[in-house]
XYZ file of N, CA, C and O in Angstrom:
716
model
N 121.397 78.279 60.334
C 121.964 77.752 61.713
C 120.912 78.125 62.506
O 119.935 78.525 62.497
N 120.353 76.670 62.910
C 119.687 76.585 63.173
C 119.952 76.652 65.157
O 120.467 75.809 65.580
N 118.770 77.507 65.810
C 118.169 77.170 66.936
C 116.721 76.810 67.445
O 116.095 75.729 67.134
N 116.843 76.269 69.053
C 115.556 75.907 69.075
C 115.332 77.002 70.498
O 114.394 76.596 71.468
N 115.380 78.428 70.135
C 115.362 78.917 71.248
C 113.404 79.387 71.139
O 112.961 79.251 73.104
N 112.973 79.724 70.962
C 112.124 79.281 70.439
C 110.527 78.303 71.121
O 109.747 77.786 71.610
N 111.894 77.147 70.789
C 111.233 76.049 71.662
C 110.965 76.347 73.289
O 109.950 75.455 73.382
N 112.214 75.887 72.445
C 112.620 76.292 74.836
C 111.742 76.675 75.423
O 111.352 76.089 76.415
N 110.643 77.943 74.796
C 110.330 78.853 75.437
C 108.620 78.454 75.716
O 108.367 79.235 76.471
N 108.363 77.488 74.707
C 107.044 76.818 74.298
C 106.701 76.220 75.188
O 105.569 75.486 75.235
N 108.065 75.598 75.902
C 108.019 74.809 77.226
C 107.645 74.939 78.741
O 107.816 74.584 79.486
N 107.791 76.071 78.378
C 107.642 76.816 79.745
C 106.335 77.238 79.956
O 106.034 77.373 78.444
N 106.132 77.752 81.463
C 104.679 78.247 81.337
C 103.954 79.232 80.720
O 104.693 79.772 80.175
N 103.070 78.643 80.425
C 101.951 80.188 79.718
C 101.473 81.337 80.900
O 100.908 80.676 82.283
N 102.576 82.024 80.885
C 102.492 83.219 82.236
C 102.351 84.370 82.020
O 102.275 85.757 82.252
N 101.354 84.456 80.083
C 101.075 85.859 80.046
C 101.717 86.401 78.471
O 102.725 85.044 77.800
N 101.984 87.870 78.380
C 103.036 88.174 77.073
C 103.793 88.534 77.623
O 104.303 88.595 78.528
N 105.335 88.145 76.554
C 106.832 88.008 76.780
C 107.009 89.261 75.620
O 106.675 89.433 74.471
N 107.688 90.080 76.509
C 108.642 91.281 76.131
C 109.790 90.973 76.340
O 110.614 90.949 77.579
N 110.984 90.989 75.321
C 111.851 90.420 75.643
C 112.537 91.773 75.068
O 112.616 91.834 73.686
N 113.671 92.506 75.883
C 115.350 93.559 74.843
C 116.136 92.703 74.929
O 116.294 92.455 76.168
N 116.734 93.063 74.283
C 118.522 93.154 74.328
C 119.384 94.075 73.683
O 118.679 94.408 72.915
N 119.371 94.184 74.577
C 120.431 95.564 74.598
C 122.150 94.906 74.137
O 122.755 94.257 74.991
N 123.166 95.547 73.806
C 124.657 95.140 74.255
C 125.849 96.602 74.948
O 124.846 97.175 74.538
N 125.621 95.979 75.872
C 126.557 96.761 76.529
C 128.333 96.888 76.570
O 128.323 97.556 75.803
N 128.886 95.983 76.461
C 130.173 96.456 75.689
C 130.661 94.859 74.289
O 129.313 94.940 73.559
N 131.480 94.812 73.718
C 131.236 95.027 72.658
C 130.787 92.480 73.006
O 130.046 92.641 71.941
N 131.678 92.360 74.158
C 131.263 91.074 73.788
C 129.708 91.250 74.970
O 129.674 90.022 74.864
N 129.381 91.483 75.984
C 128.312 91.481 77.167
C 126.838 92.340 76.473
O 126.833 92.745 76.201
N 126.012 91.394 76.493
C 124.414 91.835 75.791
C 124.427 91.441 77.895
O 123.713 91.340 78.479
N 122.282 92.550 77.756
C 121.394 92.697 78.921
C 120.314 92.627 78.110
O 119.487 92.627 77.480
N 119.758 91.594 78.726
C 118.866 90.977 77.924
C 117.476 91.198 79.955
O 118.401 90.573 80.080
N 116.678 91.384 79.176
C 115.633 92.285 79.918
C 114.746 90.744 79.068
O 113.182 91.588 78.319
N 113.370 90.560 79.970
C 112.641 89.789 79.921
C 111.039 89.982 80.835
O 110.755 90.151 82.106
N 110.141 90.640 80.497
C 108.839 91.392 80.715
C 107.706 90.371 80.401
O 107.344 90.377 79.454
N 107.552 89.570 81.804
C 106.019 89.175 81.541
C 104.602 89.656 82.108
O 104.847 90.363 83.111
N 103.755 89.942 80.768
C 102.715 90.937 81.432
C 101.120 89.865 81.320
O 101.866 89.192 80.416
N 100.875 90.349 81.961
C 99.217 89.720 81.961
C 98.170 89.649 81.031
O 97.892 91.357 81.354
N 98.098 88.878 79.634
C 97.112 88.969 78.550
C 96.561 90.157 78.455
O 95.851 90.826 77.692
N 95.650 90.010 79.503
C 94.026 90.255 79.899
C 93.951 92.818 80.106
O 93.034 92.791 79.485
N 94.989 92.501 81.094
C 94.911 93.763 81.354
C 96.669 94.453 80.834
O 96.514 95.382 81.178
N 97.825 94.031 80.729
C 98.918 94.145 80.201
C 99.278 94.479 81.904
O 101.141 95.504 81.315
N 98.932 94.041 82.421
C 99.600 94.419 84.527
C 101.584 93.414 83.974
O 100.829 92.597 83.675
N 102.556 94.218 84.382
C 103.588 93.344 84.724
C 104.524 93.670 85.956
O 103.508 94.885 86.652
N 104.900 92.955 85.450
C 105.775 92.954 87.067
C 107.107 93.513 86.643
O 107.275 93.938 85.487
N 107.945 93.463 87.224
C 109.477 94.384 86.418
C 110.120 93.442 85.989
O 109.802 91.769 86.207
N 110.509 93.001 84.807
C 111.337 92.847 83.859
C 112.831 91.739 84.574
O 113.212 92.548 85.289
N 113.534 90.640 84.784
C 113.997 89.691 85.383
C 115.208 89.988 84.165
O 115.579 90.099 82.717
N 115.798 90.380 84.397
C 117.347 91.222 83.961
C 118.604 89.394 83.628
O 118.727 89.271 84.984
N 119.402 89.513 82.552
C 119.904 89.131 82.208
C 121.177 89.827 81.727
O 120.673 90.670 81.122
N 122.518 89.351 82.295
C 123.508 89.877 80.952
C 124.554 88.660 81.143
O 125.060 87.533 82.466
N 125.196 88.555 80.713
C 126.445 88.172 80.557
C 127.099 88.121 78.623
O 126.388 89.119 77.524
N 127.835 87.171 78.496
C 128.346 87.210 76.935
C 127.122 85.891 76.627
O 126.744 85.317 76.706
N 127.129 85.987 75.022
C 126.214 85.248 74.569
C 126.444 83.770 74.540
O 125.794 83.108 74.591
N 127.519 83.174 74.196
C 127.766 81.487 75.326
C 126.601 81.200 76.524
O 125.926 80.756 76.693
N 127.486 82.592 77.535
C 126.857 81.908 78.627
C 125.000 82.147 79.120
O 124.710 81.260 79.382
N 124.487 83.036 77.632
C 123.695 83.205 78.496
C 122.359 82.255 77.447
O 121.893 81.792 77.600
N 123.314 81.849 75.994
C 123.305 80.337 75.677
C 123.299 79.091 76.894
O 122.299 78.270 76.948
N 123.608 79.059 77.478
C 124.117 78.048 77.973
C 123.060 78.095 79.179
O 122.600 77.186 79.746
N 122.760 79.819 79.731
C 122.415 79.974 81.063
C 120.576 79.862 81.130
O 119.828 80.472 82.316
N 120.394 80.836 80.543
C 119.416 81.569 79.899
C 118.218 81.012 79.990
O 117.052 81.074 81.662
N 118.001 79.532 79.894
C 116.637 78.853 80.464
C 117.001 78.789 81.217
O 115.329 78.384 82.201
N 116.991 78.052 81.968
C 118.073 77.513 83.372
C 117.640 77.980 84.355
O 116.642 78.263 85.396
N 117.726 80.245 83.895
C 117.561 80.852 85.395
C 116.437 81.278 84.960
O 115.656 82.421 86.412
N 115.191 81.454 84.121
C 114.238 81.810 83.490
C 113.672 81.319 83.722
O 111.750 81.521 83.897
N 113.358 79.396 84.016
C 112.725 78.736 84.439
C 111.549 79.130 85.849
O 110.522 78.608 85.316
N 112.970 79.648 86.608
C 111.969 79.501 87.394
C 110.875 80.650 88.222
O 110.195 80.582 88.551
N 111.976 82.140 87.984
C 110.933 83.019 88.081
C 109.143 82.393 86.817
O 108.504 83.911 87.191
N 109.532 82.062 85.677
C 108.187 82.576 84.890
C 106.987 81.503 85.389
O 105.719 81.872 85.579
N 107.733 79.366 86.065
C 107.085 79.228 86.645
C 106.072 80.097 87.718
O 104.730 79.880 87.777
N 106.720 80.532 88.552
C 106.334 81.360 89.585
C 105.244 82.457 89.037
O 104.200 82.597 90.489
N 105.652 83.037 88.582
C 104.471 84.658 87.385
C 103.610 83.262 86.626
O 102.353 84.418 87.245
N 103.299 82.551 86.596
C 102.716 81.828 85.649
C 101.241 81.661 87.225
O 100.223 81.285 87.141
N 101.970 80.865 88.672
C 100.667 80.830 89.275
C 100.151 81.905 90.266
O 99.223 82.170 90.470
N 101.639 83.682 90.185
C 100.860 84.192 90.779
C 99.619 84.561 89.594
O 99.119 85.409 90.269
N 99.514 84.968 88.167
C 98.283 85.179 87.078
C 97.453 84.013 87.187
O 96.614 85.184 87.576
N 97.867 83.469 87.645
C 96.804 82.218 87.812
C 95.532 82.563 89.203
O 93.956 82.363 89.628
N 96.313 82.999 90.321
C 95.809 82.552 92.066
C 96.039 84.479 91.409
O 94.207 84.977 91.898
N 95.565 85.486 90.876
C 94.826 86.737 91.364
C 94.391 86.924 89.914
O 93.226 87.202 90.663
N 94.294 85.446 89.194
C 92.757 85.824 88.215
C 91.365 85.331 89.455
O 90.027 85.616 89.293
N 92.147 84.045 90.200
C 91.166 83.228 90.891
C 90.537 84.163 91.908
O 89.414 83.729 92.262
N 91.445 84.983 92.602
C 91.208 85.921 93.737
C 90.372 86.458 93.105
O 89.628 86.922 93.489
N 90.116 87.433 91.357
C 89.895 88.417 91.602
C 87.633 87.885 91.275
O 86.788 88.267 91.590
N 87.946 86.021 90.683
C 86.437 86.088 90.181
C 86.205 85.834 91.783
O 84.747 85.756 91.646
N 86.850 85.380 92.668
C 86.242 84.859 93.588
C 85.511 86.230 94.532
O 84.293 85.901 95.349
N 86.090 87.216 94.517
C 85.526 88.520 95.306
C 84.285 88.585 94.329
O 83.427 89.902 94.712
N 84.260 88.655 92.536
C 83.348 88.899 92.261
C 81.997 88.685 92.367
O 80.580 89.353 92.652
N 82.498 86.789 93.089
C 81.040 85.822 92.803
C 80.732 85.879 93.777
O 79.128 86.063 94.105
N 81.778 86.966 95.082
C 81.493 87.575 96.298
C 79.621 88.546 96.382
O 79.601 88.425 97.546
N 80.403 89.440 95.814
C 80.096 90.635 95.211
C 78.502 90.088 95.304
O 78.067 90.798 95.056
N 78.677 89.813 93.930
C 77.217 88.636 93.954
C 76.304 88.532 94.326
O 74.985 88.428 94.713
N 76.767 87.715 95.519
C 75.916 87.030 96.404
C 75.498 87.636 97.979
O 75.123 87.768 97.904
N 76.566 88.554 97.867
C 76.394 89.996 99.100
C 75.535 90.367 97.857
O 75.185 91.004 99.747
N 75.192 91.539 97.399
C 74.457 92.208 96.032
C 73.133 92.229 96.780
O 72.559 93.048 97.770
N 72.385 91.230 96.637
C 71.407 90.937 96.962
C 71.008 90.662 98.716
O 70.096 91.814 99.084
N 71.861 90.516 99.297
C 71.155 90.466 100.873
C 71.874 92.143 100.834
O 70.756 92.649 102.847
N 71.801 92.589 100.255
C 72.495 94.525 101.136
C 71.484 94.753 100.407
O 70.990 96.476 100.924
N 70.419 94.847 99.807
C 69.096 94.946 99.404
C 68.533 95.255 99.993
O 66.752 95.375 99.563
N 68.098 94.891 100.904
C 67.177 94.735 101.144
C 66.394 96.222 101.996
O 66.896 96.787 102.328
N 64.433 96.007 102.383
C 64.202 96.912 103.317
C 65.256 97.040 104.630
O 65.312 96.519 105.029
N 64.742 98.793 104.899
C 65.761 98.674 106.351
C 64.897 98.086 107.065
O 65.918 97.647 108.009
N 64.063 97.696 106.653
C 63.280 97.012 108.321
C 64.044 95.869 108.609
O 63.831 95.234 109.137
N 64.129 95.537 107.230
C 64.836 93.961 107.567
C 66.461 93.978 107.177
O 67.139 92.469 108.059
N 66.958 94.764 107.750
C 68.416 95.443 107.669
C 68.859 94.906 109.503
O 70.460 94.746 110.261
N 68.312 94.371 110.265
C 68.783 93.640 111.599
C 69.047 94.461 112.150
O 69.252 94.734 113.478
N 68.684 95.935 112.189
C 68.706 97.339 112.827
C 67.768 97.555 114.192
O 66.475 97.585 113.021
N 68.197 97.392 114.769
C 66.885 97.379 116.552
C 66.660 99.033 116.163
O 65.366 98.671 115.996
N 67.078 100.059 115.243
C 66.159 101.451 115.553
C 65.190 101.382 113.662
O 64.842 102.007 113.725
N 66.482 100.843 113.247
C 65.185 100.127 111.505
C 63.326 99.773 112.170
O 62.642 100.206 111.659
N 63.195 98.767 113.336
C 62.716 98.079 113.857
C 61.904 98.458 114.827
O 60.452 98.646 114.184
N 62.261 99.477 115.162
C 62.286 100.686 115.673
C 60.939 101.733 115.189
O 59.820 101.804 115.030
N 61.851 101.931 114.534
C 60.940 102.838 113.491
C 59.649 102.333 112.399
O 59.493 103.531 112.169
N 60.368 101.095 111.571
C 59.763 100.153 111.028
C 58.265 100.707 111.990
O 56.256 100.609 111.554
N 57.942 99.387 113.442
C 56.934 99.914 114.204
C 55.948 100.831 114.050
O 55.439 101.650 114.108
N 57.244 102.054 113.832
C 55.504 103.585 114.904
C 54.680 103.878 113.356
O 54.453 104.663 113.517
N 56.414 103.407 112.330
C 55.600 104.509 110.930
C 54.137 103.102 110.742
O 53.934 103.506 110.408
N 54.393 102.032 111.455
C 52.689 101.343 110.437
C 52.416 101.241 111.434
O 51.051 101.249 111.128
N 52.222 102.032 112.667
C 51.023 102.138 114.002
C 50.657 103.291 113.438
O 49.721 103.469 113.516
N 51.714 104.592 113.130
C 50.749 105.932 112.150
C 50.686 106.000 111.585
O 49.328 105.871 111.691
N 50.644 104.204 110.653
C 49.735 104.477 109.381
C 48.205 103.957 109.530
O 47.216 104.511 109.116
N 48.394 102.943 110.665
C 47.459 102.222 110.730
C 46.385 103.330 111.889
O 45.130 103.665 110.899
N 46.904 103.195 112.385
C 46.332 104.731 113.707
C 44.996 106.279 112.775
O 43.906 105.460 112.223
N 46.260 106.522 111.627
C 45.045 107.148 110.221
C 44.435 106.920 109.372
O 43.496 107.239 108.854
N 45.116 105.635 109.572
C 43.157 104.439 108.644
C 42.463 104.116 109.285
O 40.910 104.345 108.508
N 42.350 103.843 109.990
C 41.278 103.715 111.634
C 40.377 104.673 111.670
O 39.109 104.503 111.419
N 41.064 105.633 111.714
C 40.894 106.941 111.948
C 39.565 107.126 111.213
O 38.493 107.971 110.794
N 39.944 107.097 110.409
C 39.523 108.148 108.950
C 38.506 107.033 107.963
O 37.364 107.430 108.030
N 38.928 105.655 108.578
C 37.546 104.678 107.964
C 36.303 105.428 110.045
O 34.916 105.462 109.148
N 36.467 105.120 110.324
C 35.684 105.298 111.413
C 34.955 107.293 111.320
O 33.900 107.412 111.458
N 35.921 108.076 110.596
C 35.325 109.339 110.197
C 33.965 109.294 108.955
O 32.502 109.262 109.474
N 34.574 108.643 108.572
C 33.038 107.286 106.788
C 32.122 107.038 107.743
O 31.099 107.743 107.347
N 32.432 106.680 108.637
C 32.087 105.895 109.023
C 30.068 106.146 110.308
O 29.426 105.564 109.965
N 30.713 107.063 110.673
C 29.952 108.508 110.851
C 29.066 108.650 110.655
O 28.548 109.325 110.657
N 29.894 109.018 108.989
C 28.573 110.387 107.654
C 28.415 109.422 107.164
O 27.987 109.666 106.115
N 28.337 107.833 107.074
C 27.310 106.869 106.301
C 28.303 106.342 105.198
O 27.187 106.102 104.762
N 29.501 106.662 105.033
C 29.872 106.560 104.009
C 30.231 104.773 104.099
O 31.684 105.625 104.110
N 30.327 104.157 103.996
C 30.794 102.180 104.709
C 31.078 102.469 103.892
O 32.199 101.487 104.217
N 30.887 101.770 102.440
C 31.546 101.918 101.319
C 32.620 102.817 101.199
O 34.341 101.179 101.197
N 32.850 103.153 102.157
C 34.713 104.752 101.025
C 35.124 103.775 102.969
O 36.029 104.409 102.304
N 34.722 104.027 103.682
C 35.565 103.785 104.960
C 35.951 102.631 105.358
O 36.729 101.386 104.975
N 35.275 101.162 104.369
C 35.015 99.382 103.330
C 36.370 99.679 103.009
O 37.667 99.140 102.791
N 36.812 100.879 101.736
C 37.890 100.809 100.958
C 39.154 101.361 101.656
O 39.510 100.899 101.054
N 38.590 102.744 102.630
C 40.393 102.281 103.903
C 40.327 101.888 104.542
O 41.812 101.979 104.823
N 40.031 101.469 105.135
C 39.784 100.107 105.498
C 41.461 98.812 105.777
O 41.388 98.482 104.874
N 42.294 98.901 106.882
C 43.364 97.973 106.076
C 43.007 96.644 106.000
O 41.512 96.174 106.933
N 44.064 95.847 105.439
C 43.819 93.981 105.371
C 44.438 93.873 106.187
O 45.388 93.914 106.968
N 44.053 92.562 107.140
C 44.492 92.139 107.923
C 45.556 90.919 107.865
O 46.634 90.317 107.820
N 45.597 90.715 106.030
C 47.439 91.056 105.515
C 47.966 91.866 105.664
O 49.051 91.224 106.124
N 47.962 93.272 106.027
C 48.742 93.797 106.308
C 48.997 94.417 107.525
O 50.761 94.748 107.663
N 48.331 94.246 108.849
C 48.571 93.804 109.463
C 48.075 93.078 110.643
O 46.781 92.780 110.712
N 48.479 91.432 110.414
C 47.815 90.674 111.143
C 48.083 91.024 112.357
O 47.308 89.879 112.749
N 49.217 91.350 113.640
C 48.367 91.329 114.598
C 47.474 92.331 114.156
O 46.719 92.079 115.927
N 46.399 92.380 113.709
C 44.827 93.550 114.344
C 44.004 92.924 113.743
O 43.055 93.818 113.254
N 44.334 91.481 113.353
C 43.485 90.776 112.396
C 42.052 90.858 112.473
O 41.015 91.573 111.999
N 41.898 90.121 114.139
C 40.649 90.135 114.684
C 40.115 91.807 115.038
O 38.916 91.795 114.191
N 40.541 92.514 115.416
C 40.037 93.467 115.305
C 39.455 94.380 114.070
O 38.058 94.997 113.730
N 40.219 94.189 113.272
C 39.996 94.404 111.784
C 38.828 93.446 111.080
O 38.235 94.313 110.467
N 38.759 92.452 111.142
C 38.164 91.727 111.128
C 36.842 92.019 111.684
O 35.187 92.125 110.741
N 36.391 92.612 112.598
C 34.791 92.701 113.597
C 35.094 94.039 112.655
O 33.651 94.768 112.365
N 35.632 95.064 112.224
C 35.184 96.444 112.193
C 34.428 96.498 110.958
O 33.554 96.686 110.486
N 35.332 95.628 110.072
C 35.235 95.504 108.551
C 33.208 94.814 108.467
O 32.976 95.086 107.256
N 33.309 93.751 109.529
C 31.670 93.272 109.302
C 30.681 94.561 109.456
O 29.676 93.811 109.257
N 31.146 94.646 111.034
C 29.991 95.955 111.336
C 30.327 97.030 110.582
O 29.264 96.993 109.710
N 30.953 97.527 109.189
C 30.666 97.822 108.022
C 29.675 98.150 107.052
O 29.231 97.838 106.637
N 29.972 95.661 106.560
C 29.468 95.463 106.099
C 28.169 95.983 106.190
O 27.129 95.062 105.352
N 28.160 94.731 107.852
C 26.142 95.095 108.149
C 25.072 96.400 108.058
O 24.648 97.309 106.815
N 26.412 97.626 107.944
C 25.237 98.594 108.010
C 25.778 99.542 106.703
O 24.574 100.635 106.528
N 26.743 98.384 105.120
C 26.268 98.870 104.512
C 24.776 98.521 104.143
O 23.935 98.753 103.224
N 25.043 96.918 104.019
C 23.488 96.068 103.456
C 22.522 96.886 104.121
O 21.702 97.227 103.625
N 22.532 97.664 105.678
C 21.328 97.841 106.408
C 21.172 99.419 105.179
O 19.912 99.468 105.199
N 21.740 99.816 105.262
C 21.587 101.602 104.237
C 21.605 101.552 103.099
O 20.000 102.047 102.471
N 21.531 100.213 102.529
C 20.942 99.274 101.399
C 19.479 98.844 101.481
O 18.469 99.286 100.262
N 19.247 98.688 102.096
C 18.451 97.741 102.178
C 17.455 99.326 102.266
O 15.792 99.154 102.364
N 17.284 100.289 103.363
C 16.467 101.876 104.228
C 16.757 102.398 102.770
O 15.319 103.201 102.264
N 17.847 102.684 102.241
C 17.258 102.989 100.349
C 16.373 102.896 99.819
O 15.911 103.541 98.457
N 16.534 100.874 99.213
C 15.166 100.809 98.633
C 13.679 101.133 99.376
O 13.286 101.275 98.288
N 13.790 101.282 100.533
C 12.143 102.344 101.175
C 11.853 103.200 101.253
O 10.744 103.258 100.805
N 12.739 103.634 100.410
C 12.734 105.236 100.704
C 12.693 106.015 99.985
O 12.382 107.043 99.149
N 12.652 105.439 98.371
C 12.914 105.434 97.620
C 11.209 105.895 96.294
O 10.373 104.058 96.299
């Protein structure tokens, strides 16, 4: 006896894996449940349940199941697209959220950053002045911050650098005469 059961199933939309269970409830009545699972992760919806005689199921099964299978296929495709868009959004957002605290736009972060920068600048300048007073010009030049690190203090730093370089050169000339 030849049937076209599987040919008809093949014509339905691909909605994942099918699990079909057939139970005999009474002599003539069968209970058929169709569970559609998403193949990748095994997630399933509630089963579609039919009951009737063999003749009733032969006549109405594919007509009754085609709409739910189509909806399930669309749902699974929609869920997949949604999950992909979430993953893409996460990847796009991640680099933006990994910025330094000063770049995150928070006013308190900017204030703390400015205060920290001023403190660091003042400390380096004080150390350079102390070394200058000890006539350790080369060491003073080494601790003097660059104009690139503190562009707002560029002129002041360039002036200090020039003075320290001049004093260093003078000290070197003087040491040539004293040896």
